[in-house]
CSV table of C-alpha atoms and ligand atoms in Angstrom, one decimal:
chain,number,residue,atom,x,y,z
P,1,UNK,CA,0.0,0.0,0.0
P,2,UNK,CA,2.9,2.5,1.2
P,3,UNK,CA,4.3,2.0,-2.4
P,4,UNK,CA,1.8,2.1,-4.1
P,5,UNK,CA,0.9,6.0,-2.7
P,6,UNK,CA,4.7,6.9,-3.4
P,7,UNK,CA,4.4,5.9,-6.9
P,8,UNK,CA,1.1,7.7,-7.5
P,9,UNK,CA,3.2,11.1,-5.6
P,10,UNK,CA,6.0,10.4,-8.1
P,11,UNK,CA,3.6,10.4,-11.1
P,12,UNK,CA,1.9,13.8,-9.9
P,13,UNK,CA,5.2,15.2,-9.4
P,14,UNK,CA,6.4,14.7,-12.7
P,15,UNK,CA,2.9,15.6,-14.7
P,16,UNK,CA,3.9,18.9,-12.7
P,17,UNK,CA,7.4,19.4,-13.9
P,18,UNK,CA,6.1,18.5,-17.5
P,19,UNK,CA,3.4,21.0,-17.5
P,20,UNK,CA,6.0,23.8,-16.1
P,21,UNK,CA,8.0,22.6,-19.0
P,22,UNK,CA,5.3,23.2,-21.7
P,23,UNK,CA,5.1,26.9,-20.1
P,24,UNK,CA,9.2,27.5,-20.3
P,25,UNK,CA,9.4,26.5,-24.1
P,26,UNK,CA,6.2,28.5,-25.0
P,27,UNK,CA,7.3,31.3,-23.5
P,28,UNK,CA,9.4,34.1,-25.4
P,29,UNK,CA,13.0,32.4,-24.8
P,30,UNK,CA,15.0,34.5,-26.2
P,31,UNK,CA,17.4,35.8,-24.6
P,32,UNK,CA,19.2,39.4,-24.9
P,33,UNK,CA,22.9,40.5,-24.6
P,34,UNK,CA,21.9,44.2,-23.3
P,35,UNK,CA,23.5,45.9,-26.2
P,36,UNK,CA,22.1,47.0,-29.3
P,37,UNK,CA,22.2,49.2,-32.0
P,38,UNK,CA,20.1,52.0,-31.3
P,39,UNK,CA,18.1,54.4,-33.6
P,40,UNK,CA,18.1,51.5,-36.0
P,41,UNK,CA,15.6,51.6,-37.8
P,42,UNK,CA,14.4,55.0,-37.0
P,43,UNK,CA,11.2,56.0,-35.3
P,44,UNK,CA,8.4,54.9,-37.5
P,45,UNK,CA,10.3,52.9,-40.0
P,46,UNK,CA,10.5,49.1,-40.5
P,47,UNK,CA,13.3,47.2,-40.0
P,48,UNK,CA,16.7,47.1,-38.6
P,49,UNK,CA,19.5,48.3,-41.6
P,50,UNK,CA,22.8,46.3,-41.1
P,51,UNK,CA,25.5,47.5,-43.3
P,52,UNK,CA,28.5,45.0,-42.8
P,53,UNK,CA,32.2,45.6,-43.7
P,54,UNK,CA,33.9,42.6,-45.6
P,55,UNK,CA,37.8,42.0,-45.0
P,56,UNK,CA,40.2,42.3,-47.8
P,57,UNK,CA,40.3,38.2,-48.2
P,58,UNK,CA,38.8,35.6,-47.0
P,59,UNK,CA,40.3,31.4,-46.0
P,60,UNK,CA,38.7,28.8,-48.1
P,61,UNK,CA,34.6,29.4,-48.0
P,62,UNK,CA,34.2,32.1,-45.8
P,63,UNK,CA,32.7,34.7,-47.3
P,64,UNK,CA,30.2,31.9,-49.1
P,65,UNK,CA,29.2,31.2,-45.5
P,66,UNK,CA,29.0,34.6,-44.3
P,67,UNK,CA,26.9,35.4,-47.2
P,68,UNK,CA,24.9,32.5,-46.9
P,69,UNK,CA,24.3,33.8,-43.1
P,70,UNK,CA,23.5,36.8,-44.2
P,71,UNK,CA,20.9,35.8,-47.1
P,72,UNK,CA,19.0,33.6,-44.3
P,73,UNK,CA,18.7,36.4,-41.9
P,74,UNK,CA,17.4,39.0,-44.9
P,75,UNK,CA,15.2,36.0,-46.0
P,76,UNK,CA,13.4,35.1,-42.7
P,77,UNK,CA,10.5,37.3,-40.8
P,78,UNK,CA,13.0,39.1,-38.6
P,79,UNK,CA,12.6,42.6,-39.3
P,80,UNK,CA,16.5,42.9,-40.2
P,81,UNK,CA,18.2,43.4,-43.7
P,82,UNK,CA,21.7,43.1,-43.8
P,83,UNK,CA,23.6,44.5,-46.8
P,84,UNK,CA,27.5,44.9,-47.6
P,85,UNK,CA,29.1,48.4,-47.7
P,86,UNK,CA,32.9,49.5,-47.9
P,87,UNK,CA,32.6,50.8,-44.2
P,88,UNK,CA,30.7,50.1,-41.6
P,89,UNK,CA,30.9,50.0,-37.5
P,90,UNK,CA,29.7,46.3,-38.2
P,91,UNK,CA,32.4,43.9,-39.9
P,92,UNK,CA,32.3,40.5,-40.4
P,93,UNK,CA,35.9,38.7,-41.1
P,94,UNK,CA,37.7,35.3,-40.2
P,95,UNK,CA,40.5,33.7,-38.9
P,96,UNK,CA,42.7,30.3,-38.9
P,97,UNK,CA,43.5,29.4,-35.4
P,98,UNK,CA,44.2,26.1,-34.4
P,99,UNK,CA,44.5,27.0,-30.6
P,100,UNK,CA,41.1,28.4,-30.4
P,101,UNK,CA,38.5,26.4,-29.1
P,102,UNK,CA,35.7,28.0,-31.1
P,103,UNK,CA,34.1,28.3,-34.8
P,104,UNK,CA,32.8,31.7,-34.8
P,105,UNK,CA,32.9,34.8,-32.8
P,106,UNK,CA,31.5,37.9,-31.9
P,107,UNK,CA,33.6,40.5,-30.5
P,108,UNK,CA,31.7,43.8,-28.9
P,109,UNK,CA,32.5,47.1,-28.0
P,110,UNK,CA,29.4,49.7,-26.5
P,111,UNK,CA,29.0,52.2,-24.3
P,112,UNK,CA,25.8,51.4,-22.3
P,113,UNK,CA,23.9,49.6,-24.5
P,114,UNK,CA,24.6,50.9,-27.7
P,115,UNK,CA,27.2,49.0,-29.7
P,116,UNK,CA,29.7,51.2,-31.0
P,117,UNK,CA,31.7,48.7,-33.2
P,118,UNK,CA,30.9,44.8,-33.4
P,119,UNK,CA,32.8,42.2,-35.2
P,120,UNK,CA,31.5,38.6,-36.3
P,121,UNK,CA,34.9,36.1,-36.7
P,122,UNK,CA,34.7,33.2,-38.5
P,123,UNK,CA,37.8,30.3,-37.6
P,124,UNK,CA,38.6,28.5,-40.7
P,125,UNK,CA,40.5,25.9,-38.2
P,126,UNK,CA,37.2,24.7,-37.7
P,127,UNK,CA,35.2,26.1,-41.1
P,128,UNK,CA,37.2,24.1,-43.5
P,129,UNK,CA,35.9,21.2,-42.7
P,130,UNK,CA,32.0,22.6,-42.5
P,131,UNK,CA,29.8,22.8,-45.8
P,132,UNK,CA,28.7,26.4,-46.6
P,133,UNK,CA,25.2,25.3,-44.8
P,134,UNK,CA,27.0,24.3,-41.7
P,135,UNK,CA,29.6,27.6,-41.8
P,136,UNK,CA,26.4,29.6,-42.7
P,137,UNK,CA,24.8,28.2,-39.9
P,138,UNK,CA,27.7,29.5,-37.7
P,139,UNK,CA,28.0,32.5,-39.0
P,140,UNK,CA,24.2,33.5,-39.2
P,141,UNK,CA,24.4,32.9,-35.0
P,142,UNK,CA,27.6,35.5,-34.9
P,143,UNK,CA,25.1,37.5,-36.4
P,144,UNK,CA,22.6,37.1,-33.9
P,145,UNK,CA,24.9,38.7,-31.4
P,146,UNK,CA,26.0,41.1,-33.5
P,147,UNK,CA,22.6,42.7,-33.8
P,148,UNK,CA,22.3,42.1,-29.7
P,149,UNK,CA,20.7,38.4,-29.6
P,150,UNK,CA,22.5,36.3,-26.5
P,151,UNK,CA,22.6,32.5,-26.1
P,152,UNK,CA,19.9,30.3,-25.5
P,153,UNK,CA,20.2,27.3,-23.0
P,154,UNK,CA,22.2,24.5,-24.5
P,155,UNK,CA,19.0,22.2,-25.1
P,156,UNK,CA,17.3,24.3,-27.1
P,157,UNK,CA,16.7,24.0,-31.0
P,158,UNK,CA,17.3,27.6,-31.8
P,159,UNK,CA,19.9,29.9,-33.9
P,160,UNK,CA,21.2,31.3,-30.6
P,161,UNK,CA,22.0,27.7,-29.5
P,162,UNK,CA,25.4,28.1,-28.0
P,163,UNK,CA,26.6,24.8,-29.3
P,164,UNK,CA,27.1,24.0,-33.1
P,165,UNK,CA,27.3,20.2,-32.6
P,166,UNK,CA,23.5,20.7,-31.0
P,167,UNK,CA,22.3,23.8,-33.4
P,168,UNK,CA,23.4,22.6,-36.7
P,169,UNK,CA,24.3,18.6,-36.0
P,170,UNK,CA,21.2,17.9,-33.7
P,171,UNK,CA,18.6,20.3,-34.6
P,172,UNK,CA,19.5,21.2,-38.3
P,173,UNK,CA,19.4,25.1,-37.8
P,174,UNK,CA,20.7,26.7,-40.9
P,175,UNK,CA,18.6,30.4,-39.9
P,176,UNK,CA,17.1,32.0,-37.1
P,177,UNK,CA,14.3,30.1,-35.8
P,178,UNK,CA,10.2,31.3,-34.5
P,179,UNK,CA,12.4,32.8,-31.2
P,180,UNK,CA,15.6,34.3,-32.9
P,181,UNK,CA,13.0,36.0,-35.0
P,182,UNK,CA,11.5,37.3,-31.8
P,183,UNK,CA,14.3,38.6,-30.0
P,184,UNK,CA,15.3,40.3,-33.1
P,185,UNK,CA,11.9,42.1,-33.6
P,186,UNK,CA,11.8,42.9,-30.4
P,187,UNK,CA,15.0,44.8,-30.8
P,188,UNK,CA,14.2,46.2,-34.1
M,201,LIG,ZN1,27.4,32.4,-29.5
């Protein structure tokens, strides 16, 4: 009888915890850095204007990937467009560093919370072995942060997935996602 009433306890505790989960993962779970680019667009207008500065060259695919990035931001609902100009505060760029230990990343400056110069890295010790989905992938999530977007917990199936063994391997995230798209319309 005793075990009986513990294993009916157990059931209604974990009915409870699934329930509380449903809520987390409906919720908006996005999750902001604190920085962003303000006055962008301006008051009234739609949607955030990104002009990014390109290096003067590029290792292997890197620029295919950062375009590719690019194209699947300006092609989902997130009210963002970015577009390539010869100067901007906003640069995208890459690197080959074996000793690093990640793919891609996103190096900020601000005063505040307005960025004042941001710049997405690529790591060709890492890209070179990446299709230009996969390094896309990568480089669309530097993006993320470099509009103001910060990670998501390391389960989730989102852009802003810290993790690209989990984001692109696991999930198959190639673009920002129903809550990458949220936090950047929030922003923007
Ligand atoms: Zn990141």
């Amino acid at each position: 009888m005793g075990t009986r009433h513990k294993r009916l306890t157990a059931l209604v505790v974990g009915v409870t915890a699934a329930v509380v989960l449903v809520f987390a993962s409906n919720a908006s779970a996005y999750v902001l850095e604190g920085p962003y680019w303000h006055g962008n667009p301006p008051p009234g207008t739609c949607c955030g204007n990104f002009t990014v500065q390109k290096p003067g060259g590029w290792y292997g695919s890197d620029e295919a990937m950062f375009n590719q990035a690019m194209s699947v931001w300006n092609n989902s609902a997130a009210l963002v467009l970015f577009n390539v100009t010869p100067s901007s505060p906003l640069k995208i760029d890459d690197t080959n560093d074996s000793s690093a230990g990640w793919d891609g990343i996103t190096y900020m400056n601000y005063v505040g919370n307005q960025f004042t110069s941001v710049t997405s890295v690529l790591n060709f010790s890492y890209t070179y072995a990446y299709s230009v989905a996969k390094g896309g992938s990568v480089g669309a999530h530097e993006l993320g942060h470099a509009i103001g977007l910060g990670h998501v917990p390391a389960s989730q199936c989102a852009l802003m997935n810290p993790y690209t063994s989990t984001r692109w391997d696991t999930c198959g995230i190639a673009g920002p996602v129903t809550d990458d798209i949220n936090g950047a319309n929030h922003l923007y």
